[in-house]
Amino acid sequence: LAKTTQPISMDSYEGQEVNITCSHNNIATNDYITWYQQFPSQGPRFIIQGYKTKVTNEVASLFIPADRKSSTLSLPRVSLSDTAVYYCLVGIRYGQNFVFGPGTRLSVLP
Amino acid sequence: DTGVSQNPRHKITKRGQNVTFRCDPISEHNRLYWYRQTLGQGPEFLTYFQNEAQLEKSRLLSDRFSAERPKGSFSTLEIQRTEQGDSAMYLCASSEKEMGGVSAGQETQYFGPGTRLLVL
């Protein structure tokens, strides 16, 4: 199971682009990379998932370099409502390998 | 709203009492998960069901904890003889089994709002 490392916290201002990088040096060949967002007193919410290169949806973009040893979640033009904890998960299989680390606590300031 | 629902949202109990939480997954999802989350930490896996079969249990799940999913639909998590260390948010999630096999990480779990338990 690939271990992930991400910053504990980040601050940003409204309207800025935020990039959160996750390191996963021992990612396996078949592993996907998934990001979840969690607001206080709510369950985590799926944001985006990718395997390689770039994935974009209406919420975020996910950049994955060729060696796949890291990934970057990019949130364009953040607002106050993007203040949350963001979790990077790698090598998820169903069951108890669905492992959340402490995540990155993003604070968006006015 | 057809998302995952959990009841109750909040529960306060005294040490030694039993508590039961309920989770209603998204209707077409056959996998159901329970997690526990304490302040400042990510969710920790407790157990998971494929339909009515409980397939995995974490070593975090002591013998005071039991989970059921009798008809493969809703699930209950019971904690007997609660302890103050059981105070946490209990999260339920559901997912749909991918057809044709699942590569690592392709499954997406949908979480409920959680039940916050406080043991006094």
JSON list of C-alpha atoms in Angstrom, two decimals:
[
{"chain": "A", "resi": 1, "resn": "LEU", "atom": "CA", "xyz": [0.00, 0.00, 0.00]},
{"chain": "A", "resi": 2, "resn": "ALA", "atom": "CA", "xyz": [1.54, 3.28, -1.11]},
{"chain": "A", "resi": 3, "resn": "LYS", "atom": "CA", "xyz": [2.27, 5.72, 1.71]},
{"chain": "A", "resi": 4, "resn": "THR", "atom": "CA", "xyz": [1.38, 9.33, 1.00]},
{"chain": "A", "resi": 5, "resn": "THR", "atom": "CA", "xyz": [2.84, 12.55, 2.33]},
{"chain": "A", "resi": 6, "resn": "GLN", "atom": "CA", "xyz": [1.12, 15.91, 2.00]},
{"chain": "A", "resi": 7, "resn": "PRO", "atom": "CA", "xyz": [1.44, 19.23, 3.80]},
{"chain": "A", "resi": 8, "resn": "ILE", "atom": "CA", "xyz": [-0.45, 19.45, 7.06]},
{"chain": "A", "resi": 9, "resn": "SER", "atom": "CA", "xyz": [-1.84, 22.90, 6.31]},
{"chain": "A", "resi": 10, "resn": "MET", "atom": "CA", "xyz": [-1.94, 25.67, 3.70]},
{"chain": "A", "resi": 11, "resn": "ASP", "atom": "CA", "xyz": [-3.28, 29.19, 3.61]},
{"chain": "A", "resi": 12, "resn": "SER", "atom": "CA", "xyz": [-4.53, 31.03, 0.57]},
{"chain": "A", "resi": 13, "resn": "TYR", "atom": "CA", "xyz": [-6.59, 34.07, -0.36]},
{"chain": "A", "resi": 14, "resn": "GLU", "atom": "CA", "xyz": [-9.84, 34.22, -2.25]},
{"chain": "A", "resi": 15, "resn": "GLY", "atom": "CA", "xyz": [-9.41, 34.19, -6.01]},
{"chain": "A", "resi": 16, "resn": "GLN", "atom": "CA", "xyz": [-6.01, 32.52, -5.96]},
{"chain": "A", "resi": 17, "resn": "GLU", "atom": "CA", "xyz": [-5.10, 29.18, -7.45]},
{"chain": "A", "resi": 18, "resn": "VAL", "atom": "CA", "xyz": [-4.15, 26.60, -4.85]},
{"chain": "A", "resi": 19, "resn": "ASN", "atom": "CA", "xyz": [-1.90, 23.63, -5.55]},
{"chain": "A", "resi": 20, "resn": "ILE", "atom": "CA", "xyz": [-1.61, 20.82, -3.01]},
{"chain": "A", "resi": 21, "resn": "THR", "atom": "CA", "xyz": [1.08, 18.26, -3.72]},
{"chain": "A", "resi": 22, "resn": "CYS", "atom": "CA", "xyz": [1.04, 14.69, -2.48]},
{"chain": "A", "resi": 23, "resn": "SER", "atom": "CA", "xyz": [4.12, 12.45, -2.53]},
{"chain": "A", "resi": 24, "resn": "HIS", "atom": "CA", "xyz": [3.70, 8.72, -3.08]},
{"chain": "A", "resi": 25, "resn": "ASN", "atom": "CA", "xyz": [7.11, 7.32, -3.89]},
{"chain": "A", "resi": 26, "resn": "ASN", "atom": "CA", "xyz": [6.15, 3.64, -3.79]},
{"chain": "A", "resi": 27, "resn": "ILE", "atom": "CA", "xyz": [3.03, 3.84, -5.93]},
{"chain": "A", "resi": 28, "resn": "ALA", "atom": "CA", "xyz": [2.32, 0.56, -7.70]},
{"chain": "A", "resi": 29, "resn": "THR", "atom": "CA", "xyz": [1.79, 0.15, -11.43]},
{"chain": "A", "resi": 30, "resn": "ASN", "atom": "CA", "xyz": [-1.98, -0.31, -11.21]},
{"chain": "A", "resi": 31, "resn": "ASP", "atom": "CA", "xyz": [-2.62, 2.25, -8.47]},
{"chain": "A", "resi": 32, "resn": "TYR", "atom": "CA", "xyz": [-4.92, 5.21, -9.03]},
{"chain": "A", "resi": 33, "resn": "ILE", "atom": "CA", "xyz": [-4.68, 8.54, -7.19]},
{"chain": "A", "resi": 34, "resn": "THR", "atom": "CA", "xyz": [-7.81, 9.93, -5.59]},
{"chain": "A", "resi": 35, "resn": "TRP", "atom": "CA", "xyz": [-8.53, 13.14, -3.72]},
{"chain": "A", "resi": 36, "resn": "TYR", "atom": "CA", "xyz": [-11.31, 13.75, -1.24]},
{"chain": "A", "resi": 37, "resn": "GLN", "atom": "CA", "xyz": [-12.51, 16.97, 0.39]},
{"chain": "A", "resi": 38, "resn": "GLN", "atom": "CA", "xyz": [-13.99, 17.16, 3.87]},
{"chain": "A", "resi": 39, "resn": "PHE", "atom": "CA", "xyz": [-15.81, 20.08, 5.47]},
{"chain": "A", "resi": 40, "resn": "PRO", "atom": "CA", "xyz": [-16.24, 20.24, 9.25]},
{"chain": "A", "resi": 41, "resn": "SER", "atom": "CA", "xyz": [-18.94, 17.92, 10.57]},
{"chain": "A", "resi": 42, "resn": "GLN", "atom": "CA", "xyz": [-19.44, 16.29, 7.18]},
{"chain": "A", "resi": 43, "resn": "GLY", "atom": "CA", "xyz": [-18.22, 13.10, 5.53]},
{"chain": "A", "resi": 44, "resn": "PRO", "atom": "CA", "xyz": [-15.47, 13.24, 2.89]},
{"chain": "A", "resi": 45, "resn": "ARG", "atom": "CA", "xyz": [-16.54, 14.04, -0.65]},
{"chain": "A", "resi": 46, "resn": "PHE", "atom": "CA", "xyz": [-14.88, 12.65, -3.79]},
{"chain": "A", "resi": 47, "resn": "ILE", "atom": "CA", "xyz": [-13.19, 15.39, -5.83]},
{"chain": "A", "resi": 48, "resn": "ILE", "atom": "CA", "xyz": [-11.12, 13.79, -8.55]},
{"chain": "A", "resi": 49, "resn": "GLN", "atom": "CA", "xyz": [-9.28, 10.65, -9.53]},
{"chain": "A", "resi": 50, "resn": "GLY", "atom": "CA", "xyz": [-6.51, 9.98, -12.04]},
{"chain": "A", "resi": 51, "resn": "TYR", "atom": "CA", "xyz": [-3.90, 7.53, -13.20]},
{"chain": "A", "resi": 52, "resn": "LYS", "atom": "CA", "xyz": [-1.46, 9.61, -15.25]},
{"chain": "A", "resi": 53, "resn": "THR", "atom": "CA", "xyz": [-0.94, 13.00, -16.92]},
{"chain": "A", "resi": 54, "resn": "LYS", "atom": "CA", "xyz": [-3.82, 15.39, -16.30]},
{"chain": "A", "resi": 55, "resn": "VAL", "atom": "CA", "xyz": [-7.43, 15.05, -15.31]},
{"chain": "A", "resi": 56, "resn": "THR", "atom": "CA", "xyz": [-9.84, 17.96, -15.09]},
{"chain": "A", "resi": 57, "resn": "ASN", "atom": "CA", "xyz": [-13.42, 18.21, -13.92]},
{"chain": "A", "resi": 58, "resn": "GLU", "atom": "CA", "xyz": [-15.71, 21.04, -12.92]},
{"chain": "A", "resi": 59, "resn": "VAL", "atom": "CA", "xyz": [-14.13, 21.27, -9.47]},
{"chain": "A", "resi": 60, "resn": "ALA", "atom": "CA", "xyz": [-10.40, 20.70, -9.85]},
{"chain": "A", "resi": 61, "resn": "SER", "atom": "CA", "xyz": [-7.49, 19.49, -11.92]},
{"chain": "A", "resi": 62, "resn": "LEU", "atom": "CA", "xyz": [-5.11, 16.69, -11.06]},
{"chain": "A", "resi": 63, "resn": "PHE", "atom": "CA", "xyz": [-1.60, 16.73, -12.43]},
{"chain": "A", "resi": 64, "resn": "ILE", "atom": "CA", "xyz": [0.45, 13.53, -12.38]},
{"chain": "A", "resi": 65, "resn": "PRO", "atom": "CA", "xyz": [4.04, 13.50, -13.69]},
{"chain": "A", "resi": 66, "resn": "ALA", "atom": "CA", "xyz": [5.38, 10.66, -15.78]},
{"chain": "A", "resi": 67, "resn": "ASP", "atom": "CA", "xyz": [7.03, 8.88, -12.85]},
{"chain": "A", "resi": 68, "resn": "ARG", "atom": "CA", "xyz": [3.74, 9.07, -10.86]},
{"chain": "A", "resi": 69, "resn": "LYS", "atom": "CA", "xyz": [5.65, 9.49, -7.60]},
{"chain": "A", "resi": 70, "resn": "SER", "atom": "CA", "xyz": [3.69, 12.60, -6.79]},
{"chain": "A", "resi": 71, "resn": "SER", "atom": "CA", "xyz": [0.49, 14.33, -7.78]},
{"chain": "A", "resi": 72, "resn": "THR", "atom": "CA", "xyz": [-0.84, 17.86, -7.49]},
{"chain": "A", "resi": 73, "resn": "LEU", "atom": "CA", "xyz": [-4.42, 18.85, -6.85]},
{"chain": "A", "resi": 74, "resn": "SER", "atom": "CA", "xyz": [-5.11, 22.25, -8.34]},
{"chain": "A", "resi": 75, "resn": "LEU", "atom": "CA", "xyz": [-8.08, 24.33, -7.22]},
{"chain": "A", "resi": 76, "resn": "PRO", "atom": "CA", "xyz": [-8.65, 27.35, -9.48]},
{"chain": "A", "resi": 77, "resn": "ARG", "atom": "CA", "xyz": [-9.75, 30.65, -7.98]},
{"chain": "A", "resi": 78, "resn": "VAL", "atom": "CA", "xyz": [-10.58, 29.41, -4.50]},
{"chain": "A", "resi": 79, "resn": "SER", "atom": "CA", "xyz": [-13.34, 30.93, -2.43]},
{"chain": "A", "resi": 80, "resn": "LEU", "atom": "CA", "xyz": [-13.99, 30.93, 1.29]},
{"chain": "A", "resi": 81, "resn": "SER", "atom": "CA", "xyz": [-16.16, 27.85, 0.82]},
{"chain": "A", "resi": 82, "resn": "ASP", "atom": "CA", "xyz": [-13.13, 25.84, -0.30]},
{"chain": "A", "resi": 83, "resn": "THR", "atom": "CA", "xyz": [-11.81, 25.92, 3.26]},
{"chain": "A", "resi": 84, "resn": "ALA", "atom": "CA", "xyz": [-11.64, 22.22, 4.11]},
{"chain": "A", "resi": 85, "resn": "VAL", "atom": "CA", "xyz": [-9.34, 19.26, 4.63]},
{"chain": "A", "resi": 86, "resn": "TYR", "atom": "CA", "xyz": [-8.09, 17.60, 1.46]},
{"chain": "A", "resi": 87, "resn": "TYR", "atom": "CA", "xyz": [-7.02, 13.96, 1.47]},
{"chain": "A", "resi": 88, "resn": "CYS", "atom": "CA", "xyz": [-4.80, 12.21, -1.07]},
{"chain": "A", "resi": 89, "resn": "LEU", "atom": "CA", "xyz": [-5.30, 8.44, -1.35]},
{"chain": "A", "resi": 90, "resn": "VAL", "atom": "CA", "xyz": [-3.24, 6.06, -3.44]},
{"chain": "A", "resi": 91, "resn": "GLY", "atom": "CA", "xyz": [-3.46, 2.40, -4.20]},
{"chain": "A", "resi": 92, "resn": "ILE", "atom": "CA", "xyz": [-6.96, 2.09, -2.86]},
{"chain": "A", "resi": 93, "resn": "ARG", "atom": "CA", "xyz": [-8.60, -1.22, -3.00]},
{"chain": "A", "resi": 94, "resn": "TYR", "atom": "CA", "xyz": [-11.94, -1.75, -1.39]},
{"chain": "A", "resi": 95, "resn": "GLY", "atom": "CA", "xyz": [-11.92, -2.63, 2.24]},
{"chain": "A", "resi": 96, "resn": "GLN", "atom": "CA", "xyz": [-9.37, -1.75, 4.80]},
{"chain": "A", "resi": 97, "resn": "ASN", "atom": "CA", "xyz": [-6.79, -0.54, 2.37]},
{"chain": "A", "resi": 98, "resn": "PHE", "atom": "CA", "xyz": [-8.90, 2.59, 1.97]},
{"chain": "A", "resi": 99, "resn": "VAL", "atom": "CA", "xyz": [-6.54, 4.61, 4.13]},
{"chain": "A", "resi": 100, "resn": "PHE", "atom": "CA", "xyz": [-6.89, 8.28, 4.91]},
{"chain": "A", "resi": 101, "resn": "GLY", "atom": "CA", "xyz": [-3.90, 10.14, 6.31]},
{"chain": "A", "resi": 102, "resn": "PRO", "atom": "CA", "xyz": [-4.28, 13.38, 8.27]},
{"chain": "A", "resi": 103, "resn": "GLY", "atom": "CA", "xyz": [-4.85, 15.36, 5.05]},
{"chain": "A", "resi": 104, "resn": "THR", "atom": "CA", "xyz": [-4.06, 18.99, 4.22]},
{"chain": "A", "resi": 105, "resn": "ARG", "atom": "CA", "xyz": [-6.06, 21.63, 6.02]},
{"chain": "A", "resi": 106, "resn": "LEU", "atom": "CA", "xyz": [-6.65, 24.48, 3.56]},
{"chain": "A", "resi": 107, "resn": "SER", "atom": "CA", "xyz": [-7.69, 27.83, 4.94]},
{"chain": "A", "resi": 108, "resn": "VAL", "atom": "CA", "xyz": [-8.94, 30.40, 2.43]},
{"chain": "A", "resi": 109, "resn": "LEU", "atom": "CA", "xyz": [-8.77, 33.93, 3.75]},
{"chain": "A", "resi": 110, "resn": "PRO", "atom": "CA", "xyz": [-10.75, 36.95, 2.51]},
{"chain": "B", "resi": 1, "resn": "ASP", "atom": "CA", "xyz": [-31.71, 13.67, -1.78]},
{"chain": "B", "resi": 2, "resn": "THR", "atom": "CA", "xyz": [-30.58, 10.15, -2.75]},
{"chain": "B", "resi": 3, "resn": "GLY", "atom": "CA", "xyz": [-27.21, 10.23, -0.98]},
{"chain": "B", "resi": 4, "resn": "VAL", "atom": "CA", "xyz": [-26.05, 8.23, 2.02]},
{"chain": "B", "resi": 5, "resn": "SER", "atom": "CA", "xyz": [-27.98, 9.02, 5.16]},
{"chain": "B", "resi": 6, "resn": "GLN", "atom": "CA", "xyz": [-27.09, 8.34, 8.79]},
{"chain": "B", "resi": 7, "resn": "ASN", "atom": "CA", "xyz": [-29.13, 8.48, 11.96]},
{"chain": "B", "resi": 8, "resn": "PRO", "atom": "CA", "xyz": [-28.91, 9.88, 14.48]},
{"chain": "B", "resi": 9, "resn": "ARG", "atom": "CA", "xyz": [-26.65, 12.78, 13.62]},
{"chain": "B", "resi": 10, "resn": "HIS", "atom": "CA", "xyz": [-25.66, 13.26, 17.24]},
{"chain": "B", "resi": 11, "resn": "LYS", "atom": "CA", "xyz": [-25.69, 10.95, 20.24]},
{"chain": "B", "resi": 12, "resn": "ILE", "atom": "CA", "xyz": [-24.72, 11.65, 23.82]},
{"chain": "B", "resi": 13, "resn": "THR", "atom": "CA", "xyz": [-24.56, 8.70, 26.16]},
{"chain": "B", "resi": 14, "resn": "LYS", "atom": "CA", "xyz": [-23.16, 7.72, 29.48]},
{"chain": "B", "resi": 15, "resn": "ARG", "atom": "CA", "xyz": [-20.23, 5.37, 29.83]},
{"chain": "B", "resi": 16, "resn": "GLY", "atom": "CA", "xyz": [-21.37, 1.77, 29.91]},
{"chain": "B", "resi": 17, "resn": "GLN", "atom": "CA", "xyz": [-24.49, 2.28, 27.83]},
{"chain": "B", "resi": 18, "resn": "ASN", "atom": "CA", "xyz": [-25.11, 0.66, 24.45]},
{"chain": "B", "resi": 19, "resn": "VAL", "atom": "CA", "xyz": [-25.66, 2.73, 21.32]},
{"chain": "B", "resi": 20, "resn": "THR", "atom": "CA", "xyz": [-26.78, 1.85, 17.82]},
{"chain": "B", "resi": 21, "resn": "PHE", "atom": "CA", "xyz": [-26.31, 3.86, 14.64]},
{"chain": "B", "resi": 22, "resn": "ARG", "atom": "CA", "xyz": [-28.01, 3.38, 11.31]},
{"chain": "B", "resi": 23, "resn": "CYS", "atom": "CA", "xyz": [-26.76, 3.92, 7.78]},
{"chain": "B", "resi": 24, "resn": "ASP", "atom": "CA", "xyz": [-28.86, 3.95, 4.63]},
{"chain": "B", "resi": 25, "resn": "PRO", "atom": "CA", "xyz": [-26.60, 3.71, 1.57]},
{"chain": "B", "resi": 26, "resn": "ILE", "atom": "CA", "xyz": [-27.29, 4.84, -1.96]},
{"chain": "B", "resi": 27, "resn": "SER", "atom": "CA", "xyz": [-29.89, 2.36, -3.15]},
{"chain": "B", "resi": 28, "resn": "GLU", "atom": "CA", "xyz": [-28.00, 0.68, -5.99]},
{"chain": "B", "resi": 29, "resn": "HIS", "atom": "CA", "xyz": [-24.72, 0.39, -4.07]},
{"chain": "B", "resi": 30, "resn": "ASN", "atom": "CA", "xyz": [-23.78, -3.06, -2.87]},
{"chain": "B", "resi": 31, "resn": "ARG", "atom": "CA", "xyz": [-20.73, -2.12, -0.79]},
{"chain": "B", "resi": 32, "resn": "LEU", "atom": "CA", "xyz": [-21.07, -0.42, 2.54]},
{"chain": "B", "resi": 33, "resn": "TYR", "atom": "CA", "xyz": [-18.30, 0.81, 4.84]},
{"chain": "B", "resi": 34, "resn": "TRP", "atom": "CA", "xyz": [-18.04, 2.07, 8.40]},
{"chain": "B", "resi": 35, "resn": "TYR", "atom": "CA", "xyz": [-15.28, 4.43, 9.53]},
{"chain": "B", "resi": 36, "resn": "ARG", "atom": "CA", "xyz": [-14.42, 6.23, 12.74]},
{"chain": "B", "resi": 37, "resn": "GLN", "atom": "CA", "xyz": [-12.92, 9.69, 12.79]},
{"chain": "B", "resi": 38, "resn": "THR", "atom": "CA", "xyz": [-11.45, 11.56, 15.74]},
{"chain": "B", "resi": 39, "resn": "LEU", "atom": "CA", "xyz": [-10.61, 15.23, 15.84]},
{"chain": "B", "resi": 40, "resn": "GLY", "atom": "CA", "xyz": [-7.76, 16.22, 13.55]},
{"chain": "B", "resi": 41, "resn": "GLN", "atom": "CA", "xyz": [-7.40, 12.77, 12.02]},
{"chain": "B", "resi": 42, "resn": "GLY", "atom": "CA", "xyz": [-8.58, 11.20, 8.80]},
{"chain": "B", "resi": 43, "resn": "PRO", "atom": "CA", "xyz": [-11.26, 8.54, 8.86]},
{"chain": "B", "resi": 44, "resn": "GLU", "atom": "CA", "xyz": [-10.16, 5.08, 10.05]},
{"chain": "B", "resi": 45, "resn": "PHE", "atom": "CA", "xyz": [-11.64, 2.00, 8.45]},
{"chain": "B", "resi": 46, "resn": "LEU", "atom": "CA", "xyz": [-13.75, -0.20, 10.75]},
{"chain": "B", "resi": 47, "resn": "THR", "atom": "CA", "xyz": [-15.56, -2.73, 8.59]},
{"chain": "B", "resi": 48, "resn": "TYR", "atom": "CA", "xyz": [-17.08, -3.33, 5.18]},
{"chain": "B", "resi": 49, "resn": "PHE", "atom": "CA", "xyz": [-19.95, -5.27, 3.64]},
{"chain": "B", "resi": 50, "resn": "GLN", "atom": "CA", "xyz": [-20.51, -6.65, 0.18]},
{"chain": "B", "resi": 51, "resn": "ASN", "atom": "CA", "xyz": [-24.29, -6.99, 0.10]},
{"chain": "B", "resi": 52, "resn": "GLU", "atom": "CA", "xyz": [-25.16, -8.67, 3.41]},
{"chain": "B", "resi": 53, "resn": "ALA", "atom": "CA", "xyz": [-21.76, -10.31, 3.91]},
{"chain": "B", "resi": 54, "resn": "GLN", "atom": "CA", "xyz": [-19.32, -8.66, 6.28]},
{"chain": "B", "resi": 55, "resn": "LEU", "atom": "CA", "xyz": [-16.05, -9.22, 4.45]},
{"chain": "B", "resi": 56, "resn": "GLU", "atom": "CA", "xyz": [-13.47, -7.31, 6.45]},
{"chain": "B", "resi": 57, "resn": "LYS", "atom": "CA", "xyz": [-13.09, -6.04, 9.98]},
{"chain": "B", "resi": 58, "resn": "SER", "atom": "CA", "xyz": [-10.34, -3.81, 11.26]},
{"chain": "B", "resi": 59, "resn": "ARG", "atom": "CA", "xyz": [-8.45, -4.75, 14.38]},
{"chain": "B", "resi": 60, "resn": "LEU", "atom": "CA", "xyz": [-9.78, -1.41, 15.66]},
{"chain": "B", "resi": 61, "resn": "LEU", "atom": "CA", "xyz": [-13.16, -3.11, 15.88]},
{"chain": "B", "resi": 62, "resn": "SER", "atom": "CA", "xyz": [-13.12, -4.61, 19.36]},
{"chain": "B", "resi": 63, "resn": "ASP", "atom": "CA", "xyz": [-15.63, -7.22, 20.47]},
{"chain": "B", "resi": 64, "resn": "ARG", "atom": "CA", "xyz": [-17.80, -4.40, 21.86]},
{"chain": "B", "resi": 65, "resn": "PHE", "atom": "CA", "xyz": [-18.51, -3.32, 18.30]},
{"chain": "B", "resi": 66, "resn": "SER", "atom": "CA", "xyz": [-20.83, -5.19, 15.97]},
{"chain": "B", "resi": 67, "resn": "ALA", "atom": "CA", "xyz": [-22.17, -4.30, 12.57]},
{"chain": "B", "resi": 68, "resn": "GLU", "atom": "CA", "xyz": [-24.94, -5.85, 10.53]},
{"chain": "B", "resi": 69, "resn": "ARG", "atom": "CA", "xyz": [-26.45, -5.44, 7.12]},
{"chain": "B", "resi": 70, "resn": "PRO", "atom": "CA", "xyz": [-29.25, -7.99, 7.26]},
{"chain": "B", "resi": 71, "resn": "LYS", "atom": "CA", "xyz": [-30.81, -7.59, 3.83]},
{"chain": "B", "resi": 72, "resn": "GLY", "atom": "CA", "xyz": [-27.97, -6.00, 1.99]},
{"chain": "B", "resi": 73, "resn": "SER", "atom": "CA", "xyz": [-29.57, -2.58, 2.26]},
{"chain": "B", "resi": 74, "resn": "PHE", "atom": "CA", "xyz": [-29.27, -0.48, 5.43]},
{"chain": "B", "resi": 75, "resn": "SER", "atom": "CA", "xyz": [-26.66, -1.25, 8.07]},
{"chain": "B", "resi": 76, "resn": "THR", "atom": "CA", "xyz": [-26.40, -0.80, 11.82]},
{"chain": "B", "resi": 77, "resn": "LEU", "atom": "CA", "xyz": [-23.33, -0.32, 13.99]},
{"chain": "B", "resi": 78, "resn": "GLU", "atom": "CA", "xyz": [-23.73, -1.12, 17.66]},
{"chain": "B", "resi": 79, "resn": "ILE", "atom": "CA", "xyz": [-21.30, -0.27, 20.41]},
{"chain": "B", "resi": 80, "resn": "GLN", "atom": "CA", "xyz": [-21.83, -2.09, 23.67]},
{"chain": "B", "resi": 81, "resn": "ARG", "atom": "CA", "xyz": [-20.61, -0.86, 27.05]},
{"chain": "B", "resi": 82, "resn": "THR", "atom": "CA", "xyz": [-19.42, 2.42, 25.61]},
{"chain": "B", "resi": 83, "resn": "GLU", "atom": "CA", "xyz": [-16.18, 3.97, 26.85]},
{"chain": "B", "resi": 84, "resn": "GLN", "atom": "CA", "xyz": [-15.07, 7.57, 26.71]},
{"chain": "B", "resi": 85, "resn": "GLY", "atom": "CA", "xyz": [-12.51, 6.59, 24.07]},
{"chain": "B", "resi": 86, "resn": "ASP", "atom": "CA", "xyz": [-15.38, 5.68, 21.75]},
{"chain": "B", "resi": 87, "resn": "SER", "atom": "CA", "xyz": [-16.25, 9.36, 21.40]},
{"chain": "B", "resi": 88, "resn": "ALA", "atom": "CA", "xyz": [-15.78, 10.12, 17.72]},
{"chain": "B", "resi": 89, "resn": "MET", "atom": "CA", "xyz": [-17.58, 10.73, 14.45]},
{"chain": "B", "resi": 90, "resn": "TYR", "atom": "CA", "xyz": [-18.82, 7.48, 12.90]},
{"chain": "B", "resi": 91, "resn": "LEU", "atom": "CA", "xyz": [-19.01, 7.66, 9.13]},
{"chain": "B", "resi": 92, "resn": "CYS", "atom": "CA", "xyz": [-20.75, 5.38, 6.69]},
{"chain": "B", "resi": 93, "resn": "ALA", "atom": "CA", "xyz": [-19.92, 5.17, 3.00]},
{"chain": "B", "resi": 94, "resn": "SER", "atom": "CA", "xyz": [-21.24, 3.17, 0.08]},
{"chain": "B", "resi": 95, "resn": "SER", "atom": "CA", "xyz": [-19.95, 2.28, -3.34]},
{"chain": "B", "resi": 96, "resn": "GLU", "atom": "CA", "xyz": [-20.96, 0.31, -6.38]},
{"chain": "B", "resi": 97, "resn": "LYS", "atom": "CA", "xyz": [-18.91, -2.70, -7.38]},
{"chain": "B", "resi": 98, "resn": "GLU", "atom": "CA", "xyz": [-17.22, -2.10, -10.70]},
{"chain": "B", "resi": 99, "resn": "MET", "atom": "CA", "xyz": [-18.13, -4.64, -13.36]},
{"chain": "B", "resi": 100, "resn": "GLY", "atom": "CA", "xyz": [-15.30, -6.66, -14.77]},
{"chain": "B", "resi": 101, "resn": "GLY", "atom": "CA", "xyz": [-12.97, -6.21, -11.83]},
{"chain": "B", "resi": 102, "resn": "VAL", "atom": "CA", "xyz": [-11.56, -3.17, -10.11]},
{"chain": "B", "resi": 103, "resn": "SER", "atom": "CA", "xyz": [-8.11, -1.73, -10.52]},
{"chain": "B", "resi": 104, "resn": "ALA", "atom": "CA", "xyz": [-6.63, -0.34, -7.37]},
{"chain": "B", "resi": 105, "resn": "GLY", "atom": "CA", "xyz": [-8.25, 2.96, -6.68]},
{"chain": "B", "resi": 106, "resn": "GLN", "atom": "CA", "xyz": [-11.04, 3.01, -9.21]},
{"chain": "B", "resi": 107, "resn": "GLU", "atom": "CA", "xyz": [-13.74, 2.60, -6.61]},
{"chain": "B", "resi": 108, "resn": "THR", "atom": "CA", "xyz": [-15.36, 5.83, -5.42]},
{"chain": "B", "resi": 109, "resn": "GLN", "atom": "CA", "xyz": [-16.92, 5.87, -2.00]},
{"chain": "B", "resi": 110, "resn": "TYR", "atom": "CA", "xyz": [-19.81, 8.19, -1.15]},
{"chain": "B", "resi": 111, "resn": "PHE", "atom": "CA", "xyz": [-19.94, 9.23, 2.48]},
{"chain": "B", "resi": 112, "resn": "GLY", "atom": "CA", "xyz": [-22.83, 10.09, 4.72]},
{"chain": "B", "resi": 113, "resn": "PRO", "atom": "CA", "xyz": [-22.86, 13.07, 7.10]},
{"chain": "B", "resi": 114, "resn": "GLY", "atom": "CA", "xyz": [-21.77, 10.93, 10.04]},
{"chain": "B", "resi": 115, "resn": "THR", "atom": "CA", "xyz": [-23.01, 10.35, 13.57]},
{"chain": "B", "resi": 116, "resn": "ARG", "atom": "CA", "xyz": [-21.16, 12.22, 16.26]},
{"chain": "B", "resi": 117, "resn": "LEU", "atom": "CA", "xyz": [-20.94, 10.23, 19.48]},
{"chain": "B", "resi": 118, "resn": "LEU", "atom": "CA", "xyz": [-20.04, 11.72, 22.84]},
{"chain": "B", "resi": 119, "resn": "VAL", "atom": "CA", "xyz": [-19.57, 9.34, 25.74]},
{"chain": "B", "resi": 120, "resn": "LEU", "atom": "CA", "xyz": [-19.69, 11.05, 29.13]}
]
